[in-house]
């Protein structure tokens, strides 16, 4: 399976940057320009920090407000010297989201960095921002709508070192293991489904993790392996134990990435490498010290063919956001909001009908004419959801 080239894809107001790159400049600096994302994916509210992987080791990557994607720290010199591959998987809300409540003296880092925010679309929860100066342990609370039913393990970042952050059913999240050398933590890799999705059938003797009763831990403390799709976004979740070989599961069609992606999931104080291929194979590659592998934190932009189901999901997300934000509904237009002009979703529906149905020429002409009128009336710069993933590289 070929590795994915570096590309950026946008779904609603979320952007996903993924792929594999190598090489770099020869200048001896502590940061290196990797790419630049287009204007519609540049983060508002401040600079973002993500944990990526250089070969099979953790590295720090920043996305700046002007769209520059920078590799930071000691990993720059190492990757340049060894010419290793840099695996990039990062996602963020272009907007800030809902402010996160922090505790134990954790504060927003300030300066040029985004404050701690959380975004929820459907069952997907995503945190961003950089916090500092708090006590190791409990850091804050997620928004009430993002409380998971089981404890989940996620990865955060402390420069080029991983930090384990657990999110508990009561909504509290905090550090369990990792490095606190630089006195700050970036929440940029914390993406998870609020609820588990469909059960993930495990292969080759891989199995769900069960905590022995002798430890005194709560039965069913962690999720079983599952996969969840929100629009074009697929998320894996759960804690599994090793079996024979690395191929632990296969995702069905419509839940697969364009090409192979490399993920670094948390392994207490380090990372394990888990790949997801174009064929849907979920493959453990390396890094296991303890007898478990985390699937939470694996999220990606998927290829979809079930456009009708996708349209229904889009309508549900629009309605959920409208209710949460208290926005009005035009009774005659359903999902269309009063005073905002033509509904981009209506335009998508017409495009889909034109492509799907072999109607008479008169019907096609009528649909295309209506489509042209909608396109002319849409405000300049309005983002329209595409039925196919954007192929634009960065």
CSV table of C-alpha atoms in Angstrom, one decimal:
chain,number,residue,atom,x,y,z
A,1,UNK,CA,0.0,0.0,0.0
A,2,UNK,CA,1.5,3.4,-1.0
A,3,UNK,CA,1.8,6.1,1.5
A,4,UNK,CA,-0.3,9.2,1.1
A,5,UNK,CA,1.3,12.4,-0.3
A,6,UNK,CA,1.0,15.5,1.9
A,7,UNK,CA,-2.5,17.0,1.4
A,8,UNK,CA,-5.0,19.2,3.2
A,9,UNK,CA,-8.7,18.5,3.2
A,10,UNK,CA,-11.6,20.5,4.7
A,11,UNK,CA,-14.9,19.3,5.9
A,12,UNK,CA,-17.3,22.0,7.3
A,13,UNK,CA,-15.0,24.2,9.4
A,14,UNK,CA,-12.5,21.4,10.2
A,15,UNK,CA,-9.2,20.9,8.3
A,16,UNK,CA,-7.2,17.7,8.1
A,17,UNK,CA,-3.5,17.7,7.1
A,18,UNK,CA,-2.0,14.3,6.4
A,19,UNK,CA,0.7,12.5,4.5
A,20,UNK,CA,4.4,11.6,4.5
A,21,UNK,CA,7.4,13.8,3.5
A,22,UNK,CA,11.1,13.7,3.8
A,23,UNK,CA,14.2,15.8,3.3
A,24,UNK,CA,14.6,19.5,4.1
A,25,UNK,CA,16.8,22.5,3.9
A,26,UNK,CA,20.5,22.6,4.8
A,27,UNK,CA,20.4,25.6,7.1
A,28,UNK,CA,21.1,25.0,10.8
A,29,UNK,CA,18.0,26.3,12.4
A,30,UNK,CA,15.6,25.1,15.1
A,31,UNK,CA,12.6,25.2,12.9
A,32,UNK,CA,11.9,24.3,9.3
A,33,UNK,CA,9.2,25.2,6.9
A,34,UNK,CA,7.4,22.0,5.7
A,35,UNK,CA,4.4,23.4,3.8
A,36,UNK,CA,1.8,26.1,3.8
A,37,UNK,CA,-2.0,25.5,4.1
A,38,UNK,CA,-4.5,27.5,2.0
A,39,UNK,CA,-6.3,30.5,3.4
A,40,UNK,CA,-9.5,28.5,4.2
A,41,UNK,CA,-7.6,26.2,6.5
A,42,UNK,CA,-5.5,28.8,8.4
A,43,UNK,CA,-6.3,28.7,12.2
A,44,UNK,CA,-7.9,31.7,13.8
A,45,UNK,CA,-7.1,32.6,17.4
A,46,UNK,CA,-3.5,31.6,17.4
A,47,UNK,CA,-0.7,29.2,16.6
A,48,UNK,CA,-1.3,25.4,17.0
A,49,UNK,CA,1.1,22.7,18.1
A,50,UNK,CA,0.7,19.0,17.2
A,51,UNK,CA,2.6,15.8,17.9
A,52,UNK,CA,3.7,14.1,14.7
A,53,UNK,CA,6.2,11.2,14.0
A,54,UNK,CA,9.7,11.4,12.5
A,55,UNK,CA,10.3,7.9,11.5
A,56,UNK,CA,8.9,6.1,14.5
A,57,UNK,CA,9.8,8.8,17.1
A,58,UNK,CA,7.7,11.8,18.3
A,59,UNK,CA,8.3,15.2,16.8
A,60,UNK,CA,6.7,18.7,17.2
A,61,UNK,CA,4.9,20.4,14.3
A,62,UNK,CA,3.3,23.9,14.4
A,63,UNK,CA,0.6,25.4,12.2
A,64,UNK,CA,0.8,29.2,12.2
A,65,UNK,CA,-2.0,31.7,11.6
A,66,UNK,CA,-0.5,32.6,8.2
A,67,UNK,CA,-0.7,29.0,7.2
A,68,UNK,CA,2.9,28.0,7.5
A,69,UNK,CA,3.6,24.4,8.7
A,70,UNK,CA,6.8,24.3,10.8
A,71,UNK,CA,8.8,21.4,12.1
A,72,UNK,CA,10.3,22.4,15.4
A,73,UNK,CA,13.1,21.5,17.8
A,74,UNK,CA,15.8,18.9,17.8
A,75,UNK,CA,13.9,16.6,15.4
A,76,UNK,CA,14.7,19.1,12.6
A,77,UNK,CA,18.4,18.4,12.9
A,78,UNK,CA,17.9,14.7,13.2
A,79,UNK,CA,15.5,14.4,10.3
A,80,UNK,CA,17.9,16.4,8.1
A,81,UNK,CA,20.9,14.3,9.0
A,82,UNK,CA,19.3,10.9,8.6
A,83,UNK,CA,16.9,11.9,5.8
A,84,UNK,CA,14.1,10.1,7.6
A,85,UNK,CA,10.4,10.3,6.8
A,86,UNK,CA,8.1,12.7,8.6
A,87,UNK,CA,4.6,11.5,9.1
A,88,UNK,CA,2.0,14.3,9.4
A,89,UNK,CA,-1.5,13.7,10.7
A,90,UNK,CA,-3.1,16.8,12.3
A,91,UNK,CA,-6.6,18.2,12.4
A,92,UNK,CA,-8.1,21.4,13.8
A,93,UNK,CA,-11.1,23.7,13.8
A,94,UNK,CA,-10.4,26.8,11.7
A,95,UNK,CA,-12.5,28.7,14.4
A,96,UNK,CA,-11.8,28.7,18.1
A,97,UNK,CA,-14.7,26.6,19.4
A,98,UNK,CA,-16.0,26.5,23.0
A,99,UNK,CA,-13.6,27.6,25.8
A,100,UNK,CA,-12.3,24.8,28.0
A,101,UNK,CA,-12.4,25.0,31.8
A,102,UNK,CA,-9.0,24.5,33.3
A,103,UNK,CA,-8.1,23.7,37.0
A,104,UNK,CA,-5.0,23.1,39.2
A,105,UNK,CA,-3.5,26.4,38.1
A,106,UNK,CA,-3.4,25.5,34.4
A,107,UNK,CA,-3.6,28.7,32.4
A,108,UNK,CA,-3.7,29.5,28.7
A,109,UNK,CA,-0.2,29.9,27.4
A,110,UNK,CA,-1.0,33.2,25.7
A,111,UNK,CA,1.3,35.1,23.4
A,112,UNK,CA,0.9,33.9,19.8
A,113,UNK,CA,-0.7,30.5,20.8
A,114,UNK,CA,-4.4,29.6,20.7
A,115,UNK,CA,-6.2,29.3,24.0
A,116,UNK,CA,-7.8,26.0,25.1
A,117,UNK,CA,-10.9,25.4,23.1
A,118,UNK,CA,-13.1,22.4,22.2
A,119,UNK,CA,-15.3,21.7,19.1
A,120,UNK,CA,-18.1,19.2,18.9
A,121,UNK,CA,-19.8,18.1,15.6
A,122,UNK,CA,-22.1,15.2,16.0
A,123,UNK,CA,-20.3,12.7,18.2
A,124,UNK,CA,-16.8,14.0,17.3
A,125,UNK,CA,-15.0,16.0,20.0
A,126,UNK,CA,-11.7,17.9,19.2
A,127,UNK,CA,-9.5,20.0,21.5
A,128,UNK,CA,-7.0,22.6,20.5
A,129,UNK,CA,-4.8,25.1,22.3
A,130,UNK,CA,-1.8,25.4,24.6
A,131,UNK,CA,-1.9,25.5,28.4
A,132,UNK,CA,0.9,26.1,30.9
A,133,UNK,CA,2.2,26.3,34.5
A,134,UNK,CA,-0.3,23.9,36.2
A,135,UNK,CA,0.2,20.9,38.5
A,136,UNK,CA,0.7,17.4,37.0
A,137,UNK,CA,-2.6,15.6,37.2
A,138,UNK,CA,-6.0,17.0,36.6
A,139,UNK,CA,-5.9,19.8,34.0
A,140,UNK,CA,-9.5,20.7,33.4
A,141,UNK,CA,-12.9,19.6,32.2
A,142,UNK,CA,-14.3,19.0,28.7
A,143,UNK,CA,-17.6,20.5,27.6
A,144,UNK,CA,-20.6,18.5,29.0
A,145,UNK,CA,-21.6,17.2,25.5
A,146,UNK,CA,-18.1,15.6,25.2
A,147,UNK,CA,-18.1,13.4,28.3
A,148,UNK,CA,-17.2,9.8,27.3
A,149,UNK,CA,-19.0,6.8,28.7
A,150,UNK,CA,-15.7,5.1,29.4
A,151,UNK,CA,-12.2,6.4,30.2
A,152,UNK,CA,-10.1,7.0,27.0
A,153,UNK,CA,-6.4,7.5,26.5
A,154,UNK,CA,-5.2,10.4,24.3
A,155,UNK,CA,-1.9,11.9,23.3
A,156,UNK,CA,-0.9,15.5,24.0
A,157,UNK,CA,2.4,17.3,23.3
A,158,UNK,CA,5.3,18.8,25.3
A,159,UNK,CA,7.6,20.1,22.6
A,160,UNK,CA,9.0,16.9,21.0
A,161,UNK,CA,7.8,14.6,23.8
A,162,UNK,CA,4.4,12.9,24.2
A,163,UNK,CA,2.1,13.4,27.2
A,164,UNK,CA,-0.6,10.9,28.1
A,165,UNK,CA,-3.9,12.6,28.8
A,166,UNK,CA,-6.9,10.5,30.0
A,167,UNK,CA,-10.5,11.8,29.6
A,168,UNK,CA,-12.8,10.4,32.3
A,169,UNK,CA,-16.6,9.8,32.2
A,170,UNK,CA,-17.1,12.8,34.6
A,171,UNK,CA,-15.5,15.1,32.0
A,172,UNK,CA,-12.2,15.6,33.8
A,173,UNK,CA,-9.1,15.3,31.7
A,174,UNK,CA,-5.5,15.2,33.0
A,175,UNK,CA,-2.0,14.0,32.6
A,176,UNK,CA,-1.1,10.5,33.6
A,177,UNK,CA,2.4,10.0,32.1
A,178,UNK,CA,5.0,11.6,29.8
A,179,UNK,CA,7.3,14.6,30.0
A,180,UNK,CA,6.6,18.0,31.6
A,181,UNK,CA,10.1,19.4,30.9
A,182,UNK,CA,8.9,22.6,29.2
A,183,UNK,CA,6.0,23.4,31.7
A,184,UNK,CA,3.3,23.5,29.0
A,185,UNK,CA,1.1,21.1,27.2
A,186,UNK,CA,-0.5,21.3,23.7
A,187,UNK,CA,-4.0,19.7,23.4
A,188,UNK,CA,-3.8,19.6,19.6
A,189,UNK,CA,-3.9,15.8,19.2
A,190,UNK,CA,-7.0,15.2,21.4
A,191,UNK,CA,-9.7,14.0,18.9
A,192,UNK,CA,-12.2,11.3,20.0
A,193,UNK,CA,-15.8,10.2,19.5
A,194,UNK,CA,-18.0,10.9,22.5
A,195,UNK,CA,-19.6,7.5,22.1
A,196,UNK,CA,-18.2,4.3,20.6
A,197,UNK,CA,-19.4,3.5,17.1
A,198,UNK,CA,-19.7,0.2,15.4
A,199,UNK,CA,-17.7,-2.7,17.0
A,200,UNK,CA,-14.3,-3.3,15.3
A,201,UNK,CA,-13.9,-7.0,14.5
A,202,UNK,CA,-10.4,-7.9,15.7
A,203,UNK,CA,-8.3,-10.3,13.7
A,204,UNK,CA,-5.2,-12.6,14.3
A,205,UNK,CA,-5.9,-13.1,18.1
A,206,UNK,CA,-5.9,-9.4,18.8
A,207,UNK,CA,-8.5,-8.8,21.6
A,208,UNK,CA,-10.1,-6.0,23.6
A,209,UNK,CA,-8.2,-5.1,26.8
A,210,UNK,CA,-9.6,-6.4,30.0
A,211,UNK,CA,-8.1,-5.2,33.3
A,212,UNK,CA,-7.6,-8.1,35.8
A,213,UNK,CA,-9.9,-8.0,38.9
A,214,UNK,CA,-6.8,-8.3,41.1
A,215,UNK,CA,-5.8,-4.7,40.2
A,216,UNK,CA,-8.9,-3.3,41.9
A,217,UNK,CA,-9.7,-1.3,38.8
A,218,UNK,CA,-13.2,-0.7,37.5
A,219,UNK,CA,-14.5,-3.4,35.2
A,220,UNK,CA,-15.0,-2.2,31.7
A,221,UNK,CA,-12.9,0.9,32.5
A,222,UNK,CA,-11.8,1.3,28.8
A,223,UNK,CA,-13.7,1.1,25.6
A,224,UNK,CA,-13.8,-1.9,23.4
A,225,UNK,CA,-12.4,-1.4,19.8
A,226,UNK,CA,-14.8,0.5,17.6
A,227,UNK,CA,-15.0,2.8,14.6
A,228,UNK,CA,-17.1,5.8,14.1
A,229,UNK,CA,-17.8,8.1,11.1
A,230,UNK,CA,-19.0,11.7,11.2
A,231,UNK,CA,-19.5,13.0,7.6
A,232,UNK,CA,-16.2,12.3,5.9
A,233,UNK,CA,-14.3,11.9,9.2
A,234,UNK,CA,-13.5,8.4,10.5
A,235,UNK,CA,-12.4,7.9,14.1
A,236,UNK,CA,-11.1,4.7,15.9
A,237,UNK,CA,-11.5,4.1,19.6
A,238,UNK,CA,-10.7,1.6,22.2
A,239,UNK,CA,-7.8,-0.2,23.9
A,240,UNK,CA,-6.6,-3.6,22.6
A,241,UNK,CA,-4.1,-6.3,23.5
A,242,UNK,CA,-1.7,-7.8,21.0
A,243,UNK,CA,-2.2,-11.0,19.0
A,244,UNK,CA,-0.3,-12.6,16.1
A,245,UNK,CA,1.4,-10.2,13.7
A,246,UNK,CA,0.4,-6.5,13.2
A,247,UNK,CA,-2.8,-6.7,11.2
A,248,UNK,CA,-5.4,-6.3,13.9
A,249,UNK,CA,-8.5,-5.3,12.0
A,250,UNK,CA,-10.0,-4.3,8.6
A,251,UNK,CA,-12.3,-1.3,8.1
A,252,UNK,CA,-15.2,-1.6,5.6
A,253,UNK,CA,-15.5,0.5,2.5
A,254,UNK,CA,-16.5,4.1,3.1
A,255,UNK,CA,-14.3,4.0,6.2
A,256,UNK,CA,-10.9,4.0,4.5
A,257,UNK,CA,-8.3,6.7,3.8
A,258,UNK,CA,-7.2,7.7,0.3
A,259,UNK,CA,-3.8,6.1,0.9
A,260,UNK,CA,-1.8,4.7,3.8
A,261,UNK,CA,-1.5,6.9,6.8
A,262,UNK,CA,0.9,6.6,9.8
A,263,UNK,CA,-0.4,7.4,13.3
A,264,UNK,CA,1.5,7.8,16.6
A,265,UNK,CA,-0.9,6.7,19.4
A,266,UNK,CA,-0.1,7.2,23.1
A,267,UNK,CA,1.8,4.5,24.9
A,268,UNK,CA,2.0,6.1,28.4
A,269,UNK,CA,5.4,7.9,28.1
A,270,UNK,CA,6.0,7.1,24.4
A,271,UNK,CA,4.2,6.4,21.1
A,272,UNK,CA,3.1,3.3,19.3
A,273,UNK,CA,3.0,3.4,15.5
A,274,UNK,CA,-0.3,2.2,13.9
A,275,UNK,CA,-0.9,2.5,10.2
A,276,UNK,CA,-4.3,2.5,8.3
A,277,UNK,CA,-4.1,1.5,4.7
A,278,UNK,CA,-6.1,2.3,1.6
A,279,UNK,CA,-7.5,-1.3,1.8
A,280,UNK,CA,-8.8,-0.6,5.3
A,281,UNK,CA,-6.1,-2.6,7.2
A,282,UNK,CA,-5.4,-1.4,10.7
A,283,UNK,CA,-1.8,-2.4,11.3
A,284,UNK,CA,0.3,-2.2,14.5
A,285,UNK,CA,3.9,-1.5,13.4
A,286,UNK,CA,6.2,-0.8,16.4
A,287,UNK,CA,6.7,0.9,19.8
A,288,UNK,CA,4.9,-1.5,22.1
A,289,UNK,CA,6.4,-1.8,25.6
A,290,UNK,CA,3.3,-2.6,27.6
A,291,UNK,CA,0.8,-5.3,26.5
A,292,UNK,CA,-1.7,-2.8,25.0
A,293,UNK,CA,-2.3,-0.5,22.1
A,294,UNK,CA,-4.5,2.6,22.0
A,295,UNK,CA,-6.7,3.3,19.0
A,296,UNK,CA,-8.1,6.6,20.3
A,297,UNK,CA,-6.5,9.5,18.4
A,298,UNK,CA,-6.7,7.8,15.0
A,299,UNK,CA,-8.9,10.0,12.8
A,300,UNK,CA,-8.7,10.7,9.1
A,301,UNK,CA,-10.6,12.0,6.1
A,302,UNK,CA,-12.3,9.1,4.3
A,303,UNK,CA,-13.5,8.3,0.8
A,304,UNK,CA,-17.3,8.0,0.6
A,305,UNK,CA,-19.8,6.8,-2.0
A,306,UNK,CA,-23.0,6.8,0.1
A,307,UNK,CA,-23.9,10.4,-0.8
A,308,UNK,CA,-27.6,10.1,0.3
A,309,UNK,CA,-26.7,9.0,3.8
A,310,UNK,CA,-24.1,11.7,3.9
A,311,UNK,CA,-26.7,14.4,3.0
A,312,UNK,CA,-28.9,13.2,5.9
A,313,UNK,CA,-25.9,13.3,8.3
A,314,UNK,CA,-25.1,16.9,7.1
A,315,UNK,CA,-28.7,18.0,7.8
A,316,UNK,CA,-28.5,16.5,11.3
A,317,UNK,CA,-25.2,18.3,12.1
A,318,UNK,CA,-26.6,21.6,10.8
A,319,UNK,CA,-29.7,21.2,13.0
A,320,UNK,CA,-27.5,20.3,16.1
A,321,UNK,CA,-25.3,23.4,15.6
A,322,UNK,CA,-28.4,25.6,15.0
A,323,UNK,CA,-29.9,24.5,18.3
A,324,UNK,CA,-26.7,24.9,20.3
A,325,UNK,CA,-26.1,28.4,18.9
A,326,UNK,CA,-29.7,29.4,19.2
A,327,UNK,CA,-30.0,30.4,15.6
A,328,UNK,CA,-33.5,30.8,13.9
A,329,UNK,CA,-34.9,28.4,11.2
A,330,UNK,CA,-36.8,29.6,8.1
A,331,UNK,CA,-40.0,27.6,8.3
A,332,UNK,CA,-40.3,27.4,4.5
A,333,UNK,CA,-36.7,26.3,3.9
A,334,UNK,CA,-36.1,23.9,6.7
A,335,UNK,CA,-32.3,23.8,7.2
A,336,UNK,CA,-31.8,27.3,5.6
A,337,UNK,CA,-31.1,30.1,8.1
A,338,UNK,CA,-33.0,33.3,8.0
A,339,UNK,CA,-31.0,36.2,6.4
A,340,UNK,CA,-28.1,34.1,5.2
A,341,UNK,CA,-29.0,33.8,1.6
A,342,UNK,CA,-29.1,30.5,-0.4
A,343,UNK,CA,-28.4,27.3,1.4
A,344,UNK,CA,-25.1,25.6,0.3
A,345,UNK,CA,-26.6,22.2,1.2
A,346,UNK,CA,-29.4,22.8,-1.4
A,347,UNK,CA,-26.8,23.4,-4.0
A,348,UNK,CA,-25.0,20.2,-3.1
A,349,UNK,CA,-28.3,18.3,-3.4
A,350,UNK,CA,-29.0,19.6,-6.9
A,351,UNK,CA,-25.4,18.7,-8.0
A,352,UNK,CA,-25.9,15.2,-6.7
A,353,UNK,CA,-29.3,14.8,-8.5
A,354,UNK,CA,-27.7,16.0,-11.8
A,355,UNK,CA,-25.0,13.4,-11.6
A,356,UNK,CA,-27.1,10.5,-10.3
A,357,UNK,CA,-30.3,10.5,-12.3
A,358,UNK,CA,-30.6,9.9,-16.1
A,359,UNK,CA,-33.5,12.3,-16.5
A,360,UNK,CA,-34.8,13.9,-19.7
A,361,UNK,CA,-32.9,16.7,-21.2
A,362,UNK,CA,-35.6,19.2,-20.0
A,363,UNK,CA,-35.3,18.1,-16.4
A,364,UNK,CA,-31.5,18.3,-16.5
A,365,UNK,CA,-31.6,21.8,-18.0
A,366,UNK,CA,-34.1,22.9,-15.3
A,367,UNK,CA,-31.8,21.6,-12.5
A,368,UNK,CA,-28.7,23.1,-14.0
A,369,UNK,CA,-30.5,26.5,-14.4
A,370,UNK,CA,-31.5,26.4,-10.8
A,371,UNK,CA,-28.0,25.4,-9.8
A,372,UNK,CA,-26.5,28.4,-11.7
A,373,UNK,CA,-28.9,30.8,-10.0
A,374,UNK,CA,-28.0,29.5,-6.6
A,375,UNK,CA,-24.3,29.7,-7.4
A,376,UNK,CA,-24.6,33.3,-8.5
A,377,UNK,CA,-26.5,34.2,-5.3
A,378,UNK,CA,-24.0,32.6,-2.8
A,379,UNK,CA,-21.8,35.1,-1.0
A,380,UNK,CA,-18.2,35.3,-2.3
A,381,UNK,CA,-16.0,32.9,-0.4
A,382,UNK,CA,-18.8,30.6,0.8
A,383,UNK,CA,-17.3,27.1,1.4
A,384,UNK,CA,-19.4,24.3,-0.2
A,385,UNK,CA,-19.0,20.7,1.0
A,386,UNK,CA,-17.8,18.5,-1.8
A,387,UNK,CA,-18.9,15.0,-2.3
A,388,UNK,CA,-15.4,14.0,-3.2
A,389,UNK,CA,-12.3,14.7,-1.0
A,390,UNK,CA,-10.2,17.7,-2.0
A,391,UNK,CA,-7.1,16.6,-3.8
A,392,UNK,CA,-5.2,19.8,-3.2
A,393,UNK,CA,-1.6,19.3,-2.0
A,394,UNK,CA,0.3,21.8,0.2
